Amino acid sequence: MVDNEDIDATGQALAQTVRMDDSITLFCDDGPGFVFSQVSSKSHSKWAVARQGDKDVQNANLPNIHAAVFQLIGPTKFKAVKGLRKAQKQLKGKSREDFKPEEHKLLSKAEQGARVEEEDNRQERIRLSGKPIVYGQVIQLHHALTKKFLAVSTTQTSALEPSNMQLDLLEDAGKKSQFRVLPRYKVRSVGDQVRVGDQIQLESIKSEAQFLHCSKSNFGSLYVEASSRELNLSATQSALTVLMHFSPHGKPNFQEYLRVNEQFSFVPRNPFQLPCGALNDFCQHVCLG
């Protein structure tokens, strides 16, 4: 079944609408390849584009498929969490037993504010979940592998293009992790729904008129991402194709589900690594009961 919003004026089915809480991959057409990051440490993380010709993430040269997966989240409040971090920094090295009365009050107030803000963000996320994402909307990209946000750096320049800025991984959401979704071509306009297969541009909210951009050269042998290009922040836009990884809002296709007592096989990506005959023995004995 297709929703009414997925049918055009002539009755033809349109590509799937992208919604809040969907998990997507971003294929950078300038690479070409999938945007990914494989290191969770902020000081060593690099955002890269794993170069490949086709848009099938299963064929991508990635250390882990989740390195290229993002969950789409709306903008969140972050002022109270920022205040809590500041209070904790001021009181670092002290135990609560040694706090002065005013320090107890400072920390308690900051913690209460952070709890209220967290609940507000949770309620807002519930409200937005499943709503179509439209051009002009502000989103955040929550990285599946590291559980952190793709964000811009305001202090570190790009490793490969010094005139551009580096991209970061941040635990806490904030203005640095917010991006505006813009259409790559004029066939889409602000207010239109974003659909799977659309080419988009992502503009930083923290650094206006700066966009996600793919470098022209590879990282090289000094980096873990040697054969990949760098994703950085630049005044020059790169086109990013939105591809669906998983949507909790889609209508299930029950033809694709396993049924009780139905036989199935697990086939490794490289069966030649198994001992001779092991694959046949394994496939013959596995069934769903």
C-alpha positions as semicolon CSV with decimal commas, in nm:
position;residue;x (nm);y (nm);z (nm)
1;M;0,000;0,000;0,000
2;V;0,122;0,353;-0,083
3;D;0,032;0,660;0,123
4;N;-0,155;0,941;-0,053
5;E;0,146;1,169;-0,006
6;D;0,355;0,915;-0,205
7;I;0,139;0,954;-0,517
8;D;0,177;1,244;-0,760
9;A;-0,100;1,436;-0,940
10;T;-0,107;1,180;-1,222
11;G;-0,148;0,886;-0,983
12;Q;0,211;0,765;-1,022
13;A;0,398;0,635;-0,715
14;L;0,674;0,863;-0,587
15;A;0,994;0,763;-0,411
16;Q;0,963;0,692;-0,038
17;T;0,934;0,996;0,187
18;V;1,221;1,046;0,435
19;R;1,094;1,090;0,792
20;M;1,220;1,180;1,136
21;D;1,386;0,882;1,311
22;D;1,460;0,709;0,979
23;S;1,809;0,564;0,946
24;I;1,980;0,668;0,624
25;T;2,312;0,661;0,442
26;L;2,456;0,956;0,248
27;F;2,623;0,888;-0,086
28;C;2,853;1,176;-0,182
29;D;2,837;1,212;-0,559
30;D;3,164;1,406;-0,571
31;G;3,357;1,112;-0,419
32;P;3,185;0,913;-0,526
33;G;3,117;0,706;-0,216
34;F;2,946;0,677;0,122
35;V;3,006;0,923;0,405
36;F;3,147;0,740;0,709
37;S;3,353;0,762;1,027
38;Q;3,514;0,465;1,199
39;V;3,690;0,618;1,504
40;S;3,486;0,738;1,802
41;S;3,764;0,939;1,967
42;K;3,709;1,311;1,905
43;S;4,082;1,380;1,878
44;H;4,140;1,109;1,615
45;S;3,808;1,096;1,430
46;K;3,789;1,186;1,064
47;W;3,483;1,207;0,842
48;A;3,554;1,040;0,512
49;V;3,401;0,934;0,181
50;A;3,466;0,566;0,100
51;R;3,518;0,576;-0,274
52;Q;3,314;0,339;-0,487
53;G;3,107;0,354;-0,804
54;D;2,769;0,209;-0,708
55;K;2,519;0,313;-0,441
56;D;2,475;-0,028;-0,277
57;V;2,605;0,009;0,078
58;Q;2,644;-0,370;0,102
59;N;2,925;-0,343;-0,154
60;A;3,090;-0,044;0,011
61;N;3,451;-0,060;0,126
62;L;3,360;0,007;0,489
63;P;3,499;-0,131;0,816
64;N;3,141;-0,165;0,944
65;I;2,815;-0,082;0,768
66;H;2,702;0,119;1,072
67;A;2,998;0,350;1,015
68;A;2,792;0,499;0,730
69;V;2,445;0,500;0,894
70;F;2,278;0,808;1,047
71;Q;1,951;0,844;1,235
72;L;1,763;1,163;1,151
73;I;1,677;1,370;1,459
74;G;1,521;1,714;1,491
75;P;1,696;2,008;1,659
76;T;1,715;1,981;2,036
77;K;1,758;2,221;2,326
78;F;2,107;2,222;2,473
79;K;2,142;2,534;2,690
80;A;2,084;2,354;3,024
81;V;2,323;2,068;2,941
82;K;2,586;2,325;2,847
83;G;2,525;2,495;3,185
84;L;2,565;2,162;3,366
85;R;2,895;2,092;3,190
86;K;3,019;2,436;3,294
87;A;2,919;2,379;3,658
88;Q;3,085;2,037;3,661
89;K;3,403;2,186;3,519
90;Q;3,409;2,453;3,791
91;L;3,373;2,189;4,063
92;K;3,607;1,932;3,909
93;G;3,833;1,763;4,164
94;K;3,598;1,825;4,457
95;S;3,376;1,565;4,623
96;R;3,018;1,659;4,710
97;E;3,103;1,631;5,079
98;D;3,348;1,920;5,038
99;F;3,108;2,148;4,851
100;K;3,020;2,483;5,002
101;P;2,644;2,554;5,032
102;E;2,651;2,781;4,726
103;E;2,831;2,508;4,526
104;H;2,567;2,251;4,625
105;K;2,302;2,495;4,509
106;L;2,485;2,566;4,182
107;L;2,520;2,200;4,087
108;S;2,169;2,099;4,199
109;K;2,014;2,378;3,995
110;A;2,221;2,282;3,688
111;E;2,128;1,913;3,722
112;Q;1,758;1,991;3,759
113;G;1,768;2,216;3,453
114;A;1,940;1,943;3,251
115;R;1,676;1,686;3,355
116;V;1,390;1,915;3,253
117;E;1,561;1,990;2,922
118;E;1,620;1,620;2,854
119;E;1,251;1,544;2,911
120;D;1,148;1,835;2,686
121;N;1,376;1,698;2,412
122;R;1,232;1,348;2,458
123;Q;0,875;1,473;2,425
124;E;0,964;1,679;2,118
125;R;1,129;1,381;1,955
126;I;0,817;1,172;2,015
127;R;0,607;1,450;1,862
128;L;0,826;1,472;1,551
129;S;0,882;1,098;1,501
130;G;0,749;0,985;1,165
131;K;0,684;1,334;1,032
132;P;0,813;1,394;0,677
133;I;1,135;1,593;0,647
134;V;1,100;1,891;0,416
135;Y;1,352;2,113;0,243
136;G;1,453;2,408;0,457
137;Q;1,414;2,203;0,776
138;V;1,692;2,175;1,036
139;I;1,806;1,824;1,128
140;Q;2,078;1,644;1,321
141;L;2,265;1,332;1,207
142;H;2,315;1,079;1,488
143;H;2,589;0,835;1,392
144;A;2,490;0,469;1,439
145;L;2,840;0,331;1,506
146;T;2,969;0,585;1,760
147;K;2,633;0,705;1,901
148;K;2,757;1,061;1,853
149;F;2,650;1,355;1,633
150;L;2,816;1,469;1,314
151;A;2,917;1,827;1,393
152;V;3,131;2,113;1,267
153;S;3,452;2,226;1,431
154;T;3,502;2,599;1,485
155;T;3,872;2,563;1,575
156;Q;4,025;2,282;1,364
157;T;4,091;2,321;0,993
158;S;4,050;2,041;0,741
159;A;4,332;1,783;0,726
160;L;4,349;1,802;0,347
161;E;4,208;2,145;0,258
162;P;4,332;2,411;0,507
163;S;4,087;2,672;0,374
164;N;3,799;2,451;0,495
165;M;3,700;2,341;0,847
166;Q;3,711;1,992;0,997
167;L;3,403;1,794;1,096
168;D;3,373;1,645;1,446
169;L;3,192;1,380;1,647
170;L;3,012;1,523;1,951
171;E;2,832;1,340;2,232
172;D;2,597;1,629;2,306
173;A;2,367;1,789;2,052
174;G;2,397;2,162;1,990
175;K;2,419;2,426;1,723
176;K;2,737;2,267;1,586
177;S;2,544;1,948;1,504
178;Q;2,252;2,120;1,330
179;F;2,224;2,133;0,950
180;R;1,966;2,277;0,712
181;V;1,847;2,044;0,432
182;L;1,855;2,218;0,094
183;P;1,780;2,081;-0,256
184;R;2,072;2,029;-0,493
185;Y;1,860;2,108;-0,799
186;K;1,566;2,339;-0,864
187;V;1,328;2,047;-0,924
188;R;1,278;2,064;-0,546
189;S;1,207;2,377;-0,341
190;V;1,180;2,477;0,024
191;G;0,874;2,307;0,176
192;D;0,884;2,003;-0,054
193;Q;0,924;1,664;0,108
194;V;1,267;1,500;0,094
195;R;1,249;1,162;-0,079
196;V;1,479;0,863;-0,106
197;G;1,719;0,917;-0,396
198;D;1,706;1,298;-0,373
199;Q;2,032;1,489;-0,402
200;I;2,061;1,732;-0,113
201;Q;2,302;1,987;0,032
202;L;2,356;2,025;0,407
203;E;2,426;2,377;0,535
204;S;2,571;2,430;0,882
205;I;2,356;2,628;1,126
206;K;2,662;2,719;1,334
207;S;2,861;2,841;1,032
208;E;2,616;2,995;0,784
209;A;2,681;2,955;0,410
210;Q;2,916;2,662;0,485
211;F;2,826;2,318;0,353
212;L;2,933;1,954;0,377
213;H;3,197;1,910;0,111
214;C;3,406;1,624;-0,032
215;S;3,778;1,690;-0,080
216;K;3,939;1,647;-0,421
217;S;4,224;1,428;-0,291
218;N;4,254;1,112;-0,077
219;F;4,378;1,103;0,283
220;G;4,689;0,905;0,190
221;S;4,904;0,656;0,379
222;L;4,939;0,869;0,695
223;Y;4,572;0,810;0,782
224;V;4,359;0,504;0,858
225;E;4,118;0,623;0,585
226;A;4,407;0,618;0,331
227;S;4,209;0,551;0,011
228;S;3,911;0,768;0,109
229;R;3,847;1,136;0,055
230;E;3,776;1,377;0,340
231;L;3,435;1,519;0,423
232;N;3,479;1,872;0,556
233;L;3,298;2,205;0,581
234;S;3,334;2,446;0,290
235;A;3,172;2,733;0,105
236;T;3,161;2,489;-0,189
237;Q;2,870;2,244;-0,174
238;S;2,882;1,873;-0,246
239;A;2,577;1,678;-0,358
240;L;2,465;1,404;-0,116
241;T;2,219;1,138;-0,227
242;V;1,981;1,022;0,050
243;L;1,945;0,643;0,067
244;M;1,724;0,453;0,310
245;H;1,885;0,205;0,549
246;F;1,587;0,143;0,777
247;S;1,256;0,314;0,842
248;P;1,048;0,232;1,153
249;H;0,756;0,405;0,981
250;G;0,733;0,201;0,662
251;K;0,459;-0,054;0,593
252;P;0,609;-0,404;0,625
253;N;0,629;-0,632;0,324
254;F;0,527;-0,965;0,477
255;Q;0,660;-1,153;0,173
256;E;1,008;-1,070;0,305
257;Y;0,950;-1,215;0,655
258;L;1,064;-1,560;0,765
259;R;0,789;-1,798;0,869
260;V;0,792;-2,073;1,133
261;N;0,942;-2,400;0,999
262;E;1,066;-2,221;0,687
263;Q;1,419;-2,319;0,586
264;F;1,684;-2,055;0,529
265;S;2,061;-2,026;0,501
266;F;2,331;-1,799;0,639
267;V;2,586;-1,737;0,365
268;P;2,912;-1,560;0,461
269;R;3,031;-1,277;0,240
270;N;3,343;-1,480;0,159
271;P;3,254;-1,852;0,166
272;F;3,607;-1,940;0,047
273;Q;3,735;-1,861;0,397
274;L;3,540;-2,159;0,542
275;P;3,692;-2,509;0,562
276;C;3,608;-2,732;0,267
277;G;3,252;-2,865;0,297
278;A;3,166;-2,656;0,603
279;L;2,930;-2,423;0,417
280;N;2,720;-2,708;0,273
281;D;2,695;-2,880;0,615
282;F;2,592;-2,554;0,781
283;C;2,323;-2,464;0,526
284;Q;2,168;-2,812;0,541
285;H;2,113;-2,805;0,918
286;V;1,990;-2,453;0,986
287;C;1,614;-2,402;0,995
288;L;1,364;-2,190;1,182
289;G;1,167;-2,393;1,432
